PDB file of C-alpha atoms and ligand atoms in Angstrom:
ATOM      1  CA  MET A   1     115.730 109.267 122.896  1.00  0.00           C
ATOM      2  CA  PHE A   2     114.557 105.867 124.037  1.00  0.00           C
ATOM      3  CA  LEU A   3     117.106 103.428 122.754  1.00  0.00           C
ATOM      4  CA  ASP A   4     115.246 100.150 122.929  1.00  0.00           C
ATOM      5  CA  THR A   5     111.975  99.683 121.060  1.00  0.00           C
ATOM      6  CA  LEU A   6     110.304  97.770 123.916  1.00  0.00           C
ATOM      7  CA  ALA A   7     109.984  94.750 121.597  1.00  0.00           C
ATOM      8  CA  ARG A   8     108.834  91.443 123.096  1.00  0.00           C
ATOM      9  CA  PRO A   9     107.816  88.084 121.661  1.00  0.00           C
ATOM     10  CA  LEU A  10     104.219  87.990 120.443  1.00  0.00           C
ATOM     11  CA  ASN A  11     102.280  84.832 121.069  1.00  0.00           C
ATOM     12  CA  VAL A  12      99.158  85.787 119.162  1.00  0.00           C
ATOM     13  CA  ALA A  13      98.236  85.709 115.474  1.00  0.00           C
ATOM     14  CA  LEU A  14      97.483  89.290 114.487  1.00  0.00           C
ATOM     15  CA  SER A  15      94.833  89.901 111.883  1.00  0.00           C
ATOM     16  CA  SER A  16      92.704  92.674 110.484  1.00  0.00           C
ATOM     17  CA  ASN A  17      89.383  92.390 108.702  1.00  0.00           C
ATOM     18  CA  GLY A  18      89.975  88.651 108.274  1.00  0.00           C
ATOM     19  CA  PHE A  19      93.455  89.009 106.792  1.00  0.00           C
ATOM     20  CA  ALA A  20      96.198  87.333 108.866  1.00  0.00           C
ATOM     21  CA  LEU A  21      99.299  89.477 109.175  1.00  0.00           C
ATOM     22  CA  ASP A  22     102.580  88.031 108.040  1.00  0.00           C
ATOM     23  CA  MET A  23     104.449  88.073 111.408  1.00  0.00           C
ATOM     24  CA  SER A  24     107.897  87.391 109.976  1.00  0.00           C
ATOM     25  CA  PRO A  25     110.542  90.005 110.903  1.00  0.00           C
ATOM     26  CA  GLU A  26     110.495  91.207 107.291  1.00  0.00           C
ATOM     27  CA  ARG A  27     106.847  92.160 107.561  1.00  0.00           C
ATOM     28  CA  LEU A  28     106.288  92.995 111.209  1.00  0.00           C
ATOM     29  CA  GLY A  29     108.269  95.254 113.535  1.00  0.00           C
ATOM     30  CA  TRP A  30     107.939  97.648 116.470  1.00  0.00           C
ATOM     31  CA  LEU A  31     107.373 101.381 116.509  1.00  0.00           C
ATOM     32  CA  THR A  32     110.212 103.500 117.793  1.00  0.00           C
ATOM     33  CA  PRO A  33     109.275 105.369 120.955  1.00  0.00           C
ATOM     34  CA  SER A  34     110.143 109.018 121.479  1.00  0.00           C
ATOM     35  CA  ASP A  35     110.804 111.006 124.610  1.00  0.00           C
ATOM     36  CA  PRO A  36     108.663 114.137 124.649  1.00  0.00           C
ATOM     37  CA  HIS A  37     111.491 115.807 126.596  1.00  0.00           C
ATOM     38  CA  ASP A  38     113.854 115.589 123.655  1.00  0.00           C
ATOM     39  CA  THR A  39     114.506 118.896 121.979  1.00  0.00           C
ATOM     40  CA  ILE A  40     111.865 119.993 119.506  1.00  0.00           C
ATOM     41  CA  ALA A  41     114.516 120.008 116.772  1.00  0.00           C
ATOM     42  CA  GLN A  42     115.200 116.286 117.428  1.00  0.00           C
ATOM     43  CA  LEU A  43     111.506 115.483 117.488  1.00  0.00           C
ATOM     44  CA  ARG A  44     110.860 117.375 114.243  1.00  0.00           C
ATOM     45  CA  ASP A  45     113.661 115.481 112.558  1.00  0.00           C
ATOM     46  CA  GLN A  46     112.339 112.188 113.827  1.00  0.00           C
ATOM     47  CA  PHE A  47     108.792 113.075 112.759  1.00  0.00           C
ATOM     48  CA  GLN A  48     110.002 113.925 109.249  1.00  0.00           C
ATOM     49  CA  ALA A  49     112.074 110.783 108.980  1.00  0.00           C
ATOM     50  CA  GLN A  50     109.446 108.357 110.342  1.00  0.00           C
ATOM     51  CA  GLY A  51     106.098 110.028 109.521  1.00  0.00           C
ATOM     52  CA  TYR A  52     105.018 109.443 113.133  1.00  0.00           C
ATOM     53  CA  LEU A  53     106.070 110.033 116.737  1.00  0.00           C
ATOM     54  CA  TRP A  54     105.182 107.739 119.570  1.00  0.00           C
ATOM     55  CA  LEU A  55     105.365 110.114 122.479  1.00  0.00           C
ATOM     56  CA  LYS A  56     105.740 108.170 125.677  1.00  0.00           C
ATOM     57  CA  SER A  57     103.909 109.486 128.780  1.00  0.00           C
ATOM     58  CA  LEU A  58     103.068 112.884 127.301  1.00  0.00           C
ATOM     59  CA  LEU A  59      99.885 113.036 129.332  1.00  0.00           C
ATOM     60  CA  PRO A  60      99.393 112.248 133.007  1.00  0.00           C
ATOM     61  CA  ARG A  61      98.272 108.626 133.235  1.00  0.00           C
ATOM     62  CA  ALA A  62      95.555 109.464 135.807  1.00  0.00           C
ATOM     63  CA  LYS A  63      93.964 111.997 133.470  1.00  0.00           C
ATOM     64  CA  VAL A  64      93.724 109.444 130.656  1.00  0.00           C
ATOM     65  CA  LEU A  65      92.273 106.815 132.937  1.00  0.00           C
ATOM     66  CA  GLU A  66      89.689 109.266 134.246  1.00  0.00           C
ATOM     67  CA  MET A  67      88.613 109.868 130.652  1.00  0.00           C
ATOM     68  CA  ARG A  68      88.306 106.131 130.188  1.00  0.00           C
ATOM     69  CA  ARG A  69      86.179 105.875 133.311  1.00  0.00           C
ATOM     70  CA  ARG A  70      83.903 108.683 132.183  1.00  0.00           C
ATOM     71  CA  TYR A  71      83.472 107.232 128.671  1.00  0.00           C
ATOM     72  CA  PHE A  72      82.469 103.765 129.876  1.00  0.00           C
ATOM     73  CA  ALA A  73      80.354 105.130 132.760  1.00  0.00           C
ATOM     74  CA  ALA A  74      78.348 106.953 130.066  1.00  0.00           C
ATOM     75  CA  MET A  75      78.089 103.708 128.049  1.00  0.00           C
ATOM     76  CA  GLN A  76      76.847 101.679 130.962  1.00  0.00           C
ATOM     77  CA  GLU A  77      73.160 102.286 130.154  1.00  0.00           C
ATOM     78  CA  THR A  78      73.623 100.667 126.734  1.00  0.00           C
ATOM     79  CA  GLY A  79      74.532  97.231 128.070  1.00  0.00           C
ATOM     80  CA  LEU A  80      77.974  97.413 126.479  1.00  0.00           C
ATOM     81  CA  LEU A  81      79.763  96.604 129.742  1.00  0.00           C
ATOM     82  CA  LYS A  82      79.742  93.414 131.799  1.00  0.00           C
ATOM     83  CA  PRO A  83      77.446  93.957 134.775  1.00  0.00           C
ATOM     84  CA  GLY A  84      79.230  94.395 138.053  1.00  0.00           C
ATOM     85  CA  THR A  85      82.524  95.488 136.495  1.00  0.00           C
ATOM     86  CA  ASP A  86      84.197  98.825 137.080  1.00  0.00           C
ATOM     87  CA  PRO A  87      83.703 101.151 134.046  1.00  0.00           C
ATOM     88  CA  ILE A  88      87.370 102.109 134.139  1.00  0.00           C
ATOM     89  CA  ASP A  89      88.211  98.568 133.120  1.00  0.00           C
ATOM     90  CA  GLY A  90      85.963  98.691 130.058  1.00  0.00           C
ATOM     91  CA  ILE A  91      85.026  95.005 130.130  1.00  0.00           C
ATOM     92  CA  TYR A  92      82.718  93.909 127.308  1.00  0.00           C
ATOM     93  CA  SER A  93      79.409  92.308 128.254  1.00  0.00           C
ATOM     94  CA  GLY A  94      79.768  89.958 125.281  1.00  0.00           C
ATOM     95  CA  ASP A  95      76.077  90.606 124.801  1.00  0.00           C
ATOM     96  CA  GLU A  96      75.424  91.450 121.194  1.00  0.00           C
ATOM     97  CA  THR A  97      71.956  92.755 121.903  1.00  0.00           C
ATOM     98  CA  PRO A  98      72.921  96.292 122.987  1.00  0.00           C
ATOM     99  CA  LYS A  99      71.395  98.476 120.361  1.00  0.00           C
ATOM    100  CA  GLN A 100      74.009 100.088 118.148  1.00  0.00           C
ATOM    101  CA  GLY A 101      71.689 103.050 117.843  1.00  0.00           C
ATOM    102  CA  HIS A 102      71.824 103.636 121.582  1.00  0.00           C
ATOM    103  CA  ILE A 103      75.639 103.359 121.561  1.00  0.00           C
ATOM    104  CA  ASN A 104      75.899 105.785 118.652  1.00  0.00           C
ATOM    105  CA  LYS A 105      73.674 108.255 120.474  1.00  0.00           C
ATOM    106  CA  ILE A 106      76.001 108.195 123.525  1.00  0.00           C
ATOM    107  CA  MET A 107      79.024 108.493 121.310  1.00  0.00           C
ATOM    108  CA  ALA A 108      77.536 111.550 119.588  1.00  0.00           C
ATOM    109  CA  GLU A 109      76.970 113.025 123.039  1.00  0.00           C
ATOM    110  CA  ILE A 110      80.486 112.253 124.239  1.00  0.00           C
ATOM    111  CA  VAL A 111      82.200 114.056 121.382  1.00  0.00           C
ATOM    112  CA  ARG A 112      80.190 117.120 122.335  1.00  0.00           C
ATOM    113  CA  ARG A 113      80.772 116.864 126.083  1.00  0.00           C
ATOM    114  CA  ALA A 114      82.889 119.469 127.866  1.00  0.00           C
ATOM    115  CA  ASP A 115      84.972 116.787 129.705  1.00  0.00           C
ATOM    116  CA  TYR A 116      85.948 115.095 126.465  1.00  0.00           C
ATOM    117  CA  GLU A 117      86.649 118.395 124.702  1.00  0.00           C
ATOM    118  CA  ALA A 118      88.777 119.501 127.667  1.00  0.00           C
ATOM    119  CA  PHE A 119      90.740 116.276 127.365  1.00  0.00           C
ATOM    120  CA  CYS A 120      91.434 116.914 123.629  1.00  0.00           C
ATOM    121  CA  PHE A 121      92.442 120.465 124.529  1.00  0.00           C
ATOM    122  CA  SER A 122      94.804 119.244 127.270  1.00  0.00           C
ATOM    123  CA  ASP A 123      97.664 121.667 127.755  1.00  0.00           C
ATOM    124  CA  GLU A 124     100.183 118.890 127.150  1.00  0.00           C
ATOM    125  CA  VAL A 125      98.658 118.193 123.764  1.00  0.00           C
ATOM    126  CA  TRP A 126      98.132 121.658 122.266  1.00  0.00           C
ATOM    127  CA  ARG A 127     101.426 122.963 123.620  1.00  0.00           C
ATOM    128  CA  PHE A 128     103.217 120.023 122.025  1.00  0.00           C
ATOM    129  CA  PHE A 129     101.697 120.852 118.630  1.00  0.00           C
ATOM    130  CA  GLU A 130     102.375 124.557 119.023  1.00  0.00           C
ATOM    131  CA  SER A 131     105.981 123.682 119.536  1.00  0.00           C
ATOM    132  CA  LEU A 132     106.190 121.098 116.782  1.00  0.00           C
ATOM    133  CA  LEU A 133     104.444 123.261 114.214  1.00  0.00           C
ATOM    134  CA  ALA A 134     106.121 126.471 115.366  1.00  0.00           C
ATOM    135  CA  GLY A 135     103.011 128.597 115.622  1.00  0.00           C
ATOM    136  CA  ALA A 136      99.546 128.938 117.100  1.00  0.00           C
ATOM    137  CA  VAL A 137      97.464 125.879 116.464  1.00  0.00           C
ATOM    138  CA  TYR A 138      93.878 124.906 115.709  1.00  0.00           C
ATOM    139  CA  LEU A 139      92.068 121.756 116.782  1.00  0.00           C
ATOM    140  CA  HIS A 140      89.511 120.515 114.319  1.00  0.00           C
ATOM    141  CA  LYS A 141      86.026 120.456 115.738  1.00  0.00           C
ATOM    142  CA  ARG A 142      85.328 117.016 114.234  1.00  0.00           C
ATOM    143  CA  LYS A 143      86.903 114.596 116.719  1.00  0.00           C
ATOM    144  CA  LEU A 144      86.496 110.856 116.767  1.00  0.00           C
ATOM    145  CA  VAL A 145      86.328 108.532 119.728  1.00  0.00           C
ATOM    146  CA  ARG A 146      86.311 104.787 119.083  1.00  0.00           C
ATOM    147  CA  HIS A 147      85.818 101.696 121.120  1.00  0.00           C
ATOM    148  CA  VAL A 148      86.585  98.265 119.699  1.00  0.00           C
ATOM    149  CA  VAL A 149      85.185  95.187 121.377  1.00  0.00           C
ATOM    150  CA  PRO A 150      87.138  91.911 121.471  1.00  0.00           C
ATOM    151  CA  TYR A 151      86.926  89.939 118.252  1.00  0.00           C
ATOM    152  CA  ALA A 152      84.915  92.595 116.408  1.00  0.00           C
ATOM    153  CA  THR A 153      85.055  91.567 112.762  1.00  0.00           C
ATOM    154  CA  ALA A 154      85.618  95.056 111.351  1.00  0.00           C
ATOM    155  CA  ALA A 155      88.870  97.026 111.902  1.00  0.00           C
ATOM    156  CA  THR A 156      90.189 100.236 110.395  1.00  0.00           C
ATOM    157  CA  GLY A 157      91.618  99.501 106.955  1.00  0.00           C
ATOM    158  CA  ALA A 158      94.878 100.886 105.523  1.00  0.00           C
ATOM    159  CA  HIS A 159      94.646 104.569 104.691  1.00  0.00           C
ATOM    160  CA  TYR A 160      96.281 107.919 105.074  1.00  0.00           C
ATOM    161  CA  ASP A 161      94.379 110.806 106.620  1.00  0.00           C
ATOM    162  CA  LEU A 162      94.717 113.422 103.910  1.00  0.00           C
ATOM    163  CA  THR A 163      92.174 111.368 101.928  1.00  0.00           C
ATOM    164  CA  TYR A 164      89.513 112.814 104.260  1.00  0.00           C
ATOM    165  CA  LEU A 165      91.091 116.252 104.657  1.00  0.00           C
ATOM    166  CA  ARG A 166      91.904 117.294 101.131  1.00  0.00           C
ATOM    167  CA  GLY A 167      90.120 120.619 101.570  1.00  0.00           C
ATOM    168  CA  GLY A 168      92.844 121.966 103.840  1.00  0.00           C
ATOM    169  CA  THR A 169      96.582 121.978 104.461  1.00  0.00           C
ATOM    170  CA  ASP A 170      98.567 118.759 104.091  1.00  0.00           C
ATOM    171  CA  THR A 171     100.580 119.661 107.207  1.00  0.00           C
ATOM    172  CA  VAL A 172      97.589 118.756 109.374  1.00  0.00           C
ATOM    173  CA  CYS A 173      98.676 116.248 112.060  1.00  0.00           C
ATOM    174  CA  THR A 174      96.648 113.509 113.723  1.00  0.00           C
ATOM    175  CA  ALA A 175      96.935 112.732 117.379  1.00  0.00           C
ATOM    176  CA  TRP A 176      95.796 109.191 118.161  1.00  0.00           C
ATOM    177  CA  ILE A 177      95.445 108.849 121.916  1.00  0.00           C
ATOM    178  CA  PRO A 178      94.930 105.442 123.488  1.00  0.00           C
ATOM    179  CA  ILE A 179      92.481 105.897 126.360  1.00  0.00           C
ATOM    180  CA  GLY A 180      93.790 103.077 128.511  1.00  0.00           C
ATOM    181  CA  ASP A 181      96.697 100.648 128.185  1.00  0.00           C
ATOM    182  CA  THR A 182      96.611  99.160 124.718  1.00  0.00           C
ATOM    183  CA  PRO A 183      99.064  96.335 124.269  1.00  0.00           C
ATOM    184  CA  VAL A 184      99.462  94.919 120.765  1.00  0.00           C
ATOM    185  CA  GLU A 185      96.840  92.221 121.458  1.00  0.00           C
ATOM    186  CA  LEU A 186      94.165  94.912 122.006  1.00  0.00           C
ATOM    187  CA  GLY A 187      94.351  95.998 118.399  1.00  0.00           C
ATOM    188  CA  GLY A 188      95.760  99.493 118.487  1.00  0.00           C
ATOM    189  CA  LEU A 189      97.024 101.411 115.456  1.00  0.00           C
ATOM    190  CA  VAL A 190      99.674  99.829 113.229  1.00  0.00           C
ATOM    191  CA  TYR A 191     101.810 101.865 110.878  1.00  0.00           C
ATOM    192  CA  LEU A 192     103.356 100.851 107.574  1.00  0.00           C
ATOM    193  CA  GLU A 193     107.049 101.630 107.937  1.00  0.00           C
ATOM    194  CA  GLY A 194     108.357 104.348 105.603  1.00  0.00           C
ATOM    195  CA  SER A 195     104.903 104.849 104.063  1.00  0.00           C
ATOM    196  CA  ASP A 196     104.765 108.665 104.361  1.00  0.00           C
ATOM    197  CA  LYS A 197     106.685 108.705 101.035  1.00  0.00           C
ATOM    198  CA  PHE A 198     104.290 106.241  99.371  1.00  0.00           C
ATOM    199  CA  GLY A 199     101.275 108.215 100.688  1.00  0.00           C
ATOM    200  CA  ARG A 200     102.636 111.346  98.990  1.00  0.00           C
ATOM    201  CA  GLU A 201     103.100 109.508  95.710  1.00  0.00           C
ATOM    202  CA  GLN A 202      99.681 107.956  95.965  1.00  0.00           C
ATOM    203  CA  GLU A 203      98.050 111.315  96.670  1.00  0.00           C
ATOM    204  CA  ALA A 204      99.893 112.904  93.709  1.00  0.00           C
ATOM    205  CA  GLU A 205      98.410 110.125  91.531  1.00  0.00           C
ATOM    206  CA  PHE A 206      94.902 110.716  92.919  1.00  0.00           C
ATOM    207  CA  SER A 207      95.276 114.466  92.292  1.00  0.00           C
ATOM    208  CA  ARG A 208      96.101 113.779  88.655  1.00  0.00           C
ATOM    209  CA  LYS A 209      93.139 111.440  88.323  1.00  0.00           C
ATOM    210  CA  ASN A 210      90.802 113.816  90.180  1.00  0.00           C
ATOM    211  CA  ALA A 211      91.785 116.861  88.156  1.00  0.00           C
ATOM    212  CA  ASP A 212      88.695 116.865  85.908  1.00  0.00           C
ATOM    213  CA  LEU A 213      86.198 116.359  88.773  1.00  0.00           C
ATOM    214  CA  SER A 214      84.093 119.118  90.254  1.00  0.00           C
ATOM    215  CA  PRO A 215      85.781 120.983  93.180  1.00  0.00           C
ATOM    216  CA  GLU A 216      83.508 119.150  95.632  1.00  0.00           C
ATOM    217  CA  ASP A 217      84.263 115.688  94.202  1.00  0.00           C
ATOM    218  CA  ARG A 218      87.937 116.440  93.872  1.00  0.00           C
ATOM    219  CA  ILE A 219      88.388 116.628  97.637  1.00  0.00           C
ATOM    220  CA  SER A 220      85.984 113.807  98.406  1.00  0.00           C
ATOM    221  CA  ALA A 221      87.348 110.571  99.880  1.00  0.00           C
ATOM    222  CA  TYR A 222      84.582 108.719  98.065  1.00  0.00           C
ATOM    223  CA  ASN A 223      84.809 110.003  94.476  1.00  0.00           C
ATOM    224  CA  LYS A 224      84.896 107.643  91.519  1.00  0.00           C
ATOM    225  CA  ASN A 225      88.669 107.127  91.812  1.00  0.00           C
ATOM    226  CA  MET A 226      88.507 105.925  95.384  1.00  0.00           C
ATOM    227  CA  THR A 227      87.298 102.832  97.203  1.00  0.00           C
ATOM    228  CA  THR A 228      83.913 103.066  98.932  1.00  0.00           C
ATOM    229  CA  THR A 229      85.557 103.677 102.333  1.00  0.00           C
ATOM    230  CA  GLY A 230      88.409 105.864 101.108  1.00  0.00           C
ATOM    231  CA  TRP A 231      90.774 103.134 102.383  1.00  0.00           C
ATOM    232  CA  LEU A 232      93.590 101.882 100.183  1.00  0.00           C
ATOM    233  CA  THR A 233      92.795  98.323 101.137  1.00  0.00           C
ATOM    234  CA  LYS A 234      91.673  96.078 103.973  1.00  0.00           C
ATOM    235  CA  ASP A 235      94.343  93.533 102.976  1.00  0.00           C
ATOM    236  CA  LEU A 236      97.233  94.628 105.223  1.00  0.00           C
ATOM    237  CA  PRO A 237      99.607  91.719 104.369  1.00  0.00           C
ATOM    238  CA  MET A 238      99.213  92.373 100.652  1.00  0.00           C
ATOM    239  CA  LEU A 239     100.061  96.055 101.057  1.00  0.00           C
ATOM    240  CA  ALA A 240     103.192  95.236 103.092  1.00  0.00           C
ATOM    241  CA  ASN A 241     104.327  92.793 100.435  1.00  0.00           C
ATOM    242  CA  ARG A 242     103.600  95.223  97.660  1.00  0.00           C
ATOM    243  CA  LEU A 243     105.633  97.975  99.295  1.00  0.00           C
ATOM    244  CA  ASN A 244     108.206  95.555 100.707  1.00  0.00           C
ATOM    245  CA  SER A 245     107.653  97.018 104.144  1.00  0.00           C
ATOM    246  CA  ARG A 246     106.665  96.100 107.673  1.00  0.00           C
ATOM    247  CA  TRP A 247     103.648  96.859 109.794  1.00  0.00           C
ATOM    248  CA  LEU A 248     104.906  98.431 113.004  1.00  0.00           C
ATOM    249  CA  VAL A 249     103.085  97.612 116.270  1.00  0.00           C
ATOM    250  CA  ALA A 250     103.353  98.896 119.832  1.00  0.00           C
ATOM    251  CA  ASP A 251     102.344  98.305 123.413  1.00  0.00           C
ATOM    252  CA  TYR A 252     100.723 101.682 124.017  1.00  0.00           C
ATOM    253  CA  GLU A 253     100.244 102.847 127.557  1.00  0.00           C
ATOM    254  CA  ALA A 254      97.729 105.300 129.039  1.00  0.00           C
ATOM    255  CA  GLY A 255      99.465 108.675 128.768  1.00  0.00           C
ATOM    256  CA  ASP A 256     101.124 107.974 125.383  1.00  0.00           C
ATOM    257  CA  MET A 257     100.180 110.025 122.327  1.00  0.00           C
ATOM    258  CA  MET A 258     100.836 108.935 118.745  1.00  0.00           C
ATOM    259  CA  ILE A 259     101.048 111.570 116.121  1.00  0.00           C
ATOM    260  CA  HIS A 260     101.199 110.910 112.399  1.00  0.00           C
ATOM    261  CA  SER A 261     101.518 112.918 109.234  1.00  0.00           C
ATOM    262  CA  ALA A 262      98.634 113.250 106.785  1.00  0.00           C
ATOM    263  CA  TYR A 263     100.348 110.803 104.422  1.00  0.00           C
ATOM    264  CA  MET A 264     101.421 108.077 106.834  1.00  0.00           C
ATOM    265  CA  ILE A 265      99.592 104.839 106.188  1.00  0.00           C
ATOM    266  CA  HIS A 266      98.016 103.178 109.194  1.00  0.00           C
ATOM    267  CA  ALA A 267      95.271 100.694 110.087  1.00  0.00           C
ATOM    268  CA  ALA A 268      94.151  98.707 113.107  1.00  0.00           C
ATOM    269  CA  THR A 269      94.199  95.037 114.006  1.00  0.00           C
ATOM    270  CA  THR A 270      91.549  92.883 115.625  1.00  0.00           C
ATOM    271  CA  ASN A 271      91.175  93.196 119.371  1.00  0.00           C
ATOM    272  CA  LEU A 272      92.229  89.760 120.653  1.00  0.00           C
ATOM    273  CA  SER A 273      91.665  90.380 124.372  1.00  0.00           C
ATOM    274  CA  ASP A 274      90.617  87.177 126.126  1.00  0.00           C
ATOM    275  CA  SER A 275      89.639  89.053 129.232  1.00  0.00           C
ATOM    276  CA  GLY A 276      87.039  91.134 127.422  1.00  0.00           C
ATOM    277  CA  VAL A 277      88.936  94.456 127.511  1.00  0.00           C
ATOM    278  CA  ILE A 278      87.515  97.004 125.100  1.00  0.00           C
ATOM    279  CA  ARG A 279      90.049  99.113 123.217  1.00  0.00           C
ATOM    280  CA  LEU A 280      89.264 102.841 123.532  1.00  0.00           C
ATOM    281  CA  SER A 281      90.986 105.715 121.761  1.00  0.00           C
ATOM    282  CA  THR A 282      90.402 109.113 120.290  1.00  0.00           C
ATOM    283  CA  ASP A 283      91.769 110.599 117.100  1.00  0.00           C
ATOM    284  CA  ILE A 284      91.857 114.350 116.659  1.00  0.00           C
ATOM    285  CA  ARG A 285      93.602 116.702 114.254  1.00  0.00           C
ATOM    286  CA  TYR A 286      95.769 119.746 114.931  1.00  0.00           C
ATOM    287  CA  GLN A 287      97.240 122.174 112.410  1.00  0.00           C
ATOM    288  CA  ARG A 288      98.651 125.688 112.291  1.00  0.00           C
ATOM    289  CA  ILE A 289      95.867 128.260 112.525  1.00  0.00           C
ATOM    290  CA  ARG A 290      97.330 130.160 109.587  1.00  0.00           C
ATOM    291  CA  ASP A 291      97.189 127.196 107.202  1.00  0.00           C
ATOM    292  CA  GLU A 292      94.149 126.387 105.178  1.00  0.00           C
ATOM    293  CA  ILE A 293      91.416 124.631 107.208  1.00  0.00           C
ATOM    294  CA  ASP A 294      89.140 121.979 105.678  1.00  0.00           C
ATOM    295  CA  ALA A 295      85.745 123.553 106.343  1.00  0.00           C
ATOM    296  CA  ARG A 296      84.018 120.162 106.189  1.00  0.00           C
ATOM    297  CA  TRP A 297      85.613 119.299 109.561  1.00  0.00           C
ATOM    298  CA  ASN A 298      83.985 122.326 111.202  1.00  0.00           C
ATOM    299  CA  GLU A 299      81.182 120.372 112.839  1.00  0.00           C
ATOM    300  CA  HIS A 300      81.151 117.746 115.549  1.00  0.00           C
ATOM    301  CA  TRP A 301      81.348 114.130 114.436  1.00  0.00           C
ATOM    302  CA  SER A 302      78.092 112.456 113.681  1.00  0.00           C
ATOM    303  CA  LEU A 303      77.457 109.002 112.272  1.00  0.00           C
ATOM    304  CA  ASP A 304      76.027 110.301 109.025  1.00  0.00           C
ATOM    305  CA  ASP A 305      78.438 113.208 108.387  1.00  0.00           C
ATOM    306  CA  MET A 306      79.787 111.389 105.315  1.00  0.00           C
ATOM    307  CA  LEU A 307      83.394 112.263 106.011  1.00  0.00           C
TER     308      LEU A 307
HETATM  309  O1  LIG B 401      91.549 103.983 115.879  1.00  0.00           O
HETATM  310  C1  LIG B 401      91.360 103.551 114.727  1.00  0.00           C
HETATM  311  O2  LIG B 401      90.996 102.387 114.558  1.00  0.00           O
HETATM  312  C2  LIG B 401      91.620 104.398 113.539  1.00  0.00           C
HETATM  313  C3  LIG B 401      92.240 105.724 113.856  1.00  0.00           C
HETATM  314  C4  LIG B 401      92.722 106.448 112.648  1.00  0.00           C
HETATM  315  O3  LIG B 401      92.547 106.040 111.523  1.00  0.00           O
HETATM  316  C5  LIG B 401      93.465 107.677 112.856  1.00  0.00           C
HETATM  317  O4  LIG B 401      93.849 107.981 113.990  1.00  0.00           O
HETATM  318  O5  LIG B 401      93.732 108.404 111.862  1.00  0.00           O
END
């Protein structure tokens, strides 16, 4: 177990979708890191208690940085990167003219590429899940890779993942892998402390409300009982107040892997990099092969897949 939580003073004002986070110690804290070399029994207990594990240096740093280099090298033709910079640094051109359509096309290619798939299937990753879940595991074909440019106005709102995966087991786990160092200022994932329990209650309430819908609508994240995005809210400070909880942040490093339960509430903050660094990450889902699989996730990600 890592004993300290690597906390440090933060000299920036964190925000998300235009909502300023309350940065008082009652509303903002730090994630607790875990040592992947702890026994699996310890890690399972910690996962159950926290709803997440921040696994430090699970992957070789060089492997993660190579993925970063490959991603941004592929993006170079779109004008996303500052000319003359090394793709591994992922420095934003600041030029808003790159066509989003071109970027989306490259993203759709990347999630189908063998190098990216091999990364998601890294031994370190699947073996960890096999051990945690005590059985052979399955990686969902639908995998997401996201880059977030500095000061982008939109960020991921507060949600829990089962909203989008209701057609399968609720023991599905998400791995969120920062592809590059992602200090708090770069707008990585933030987790609402203790929210796995609230997510379960919320989902039980949605199940009651959804009971009279068609089977297809019942598992949809966008049915009449949900918001248009499936998110609980974009207003992170309001949610922390309502649940009397804290948003937990972290300085993620290349090689770390976050995992969270299907009920754990998370979101992202605005990338505040003043040196133009683009935040890059992937989020992928593992589960036991013997548990029910949500068939809707059986295709590669595409922009219009409506999931
Ligand atoms: O990277 C993000 O902004 C969102 C990722 C996410 O929601 C997830 O990993 O489940």
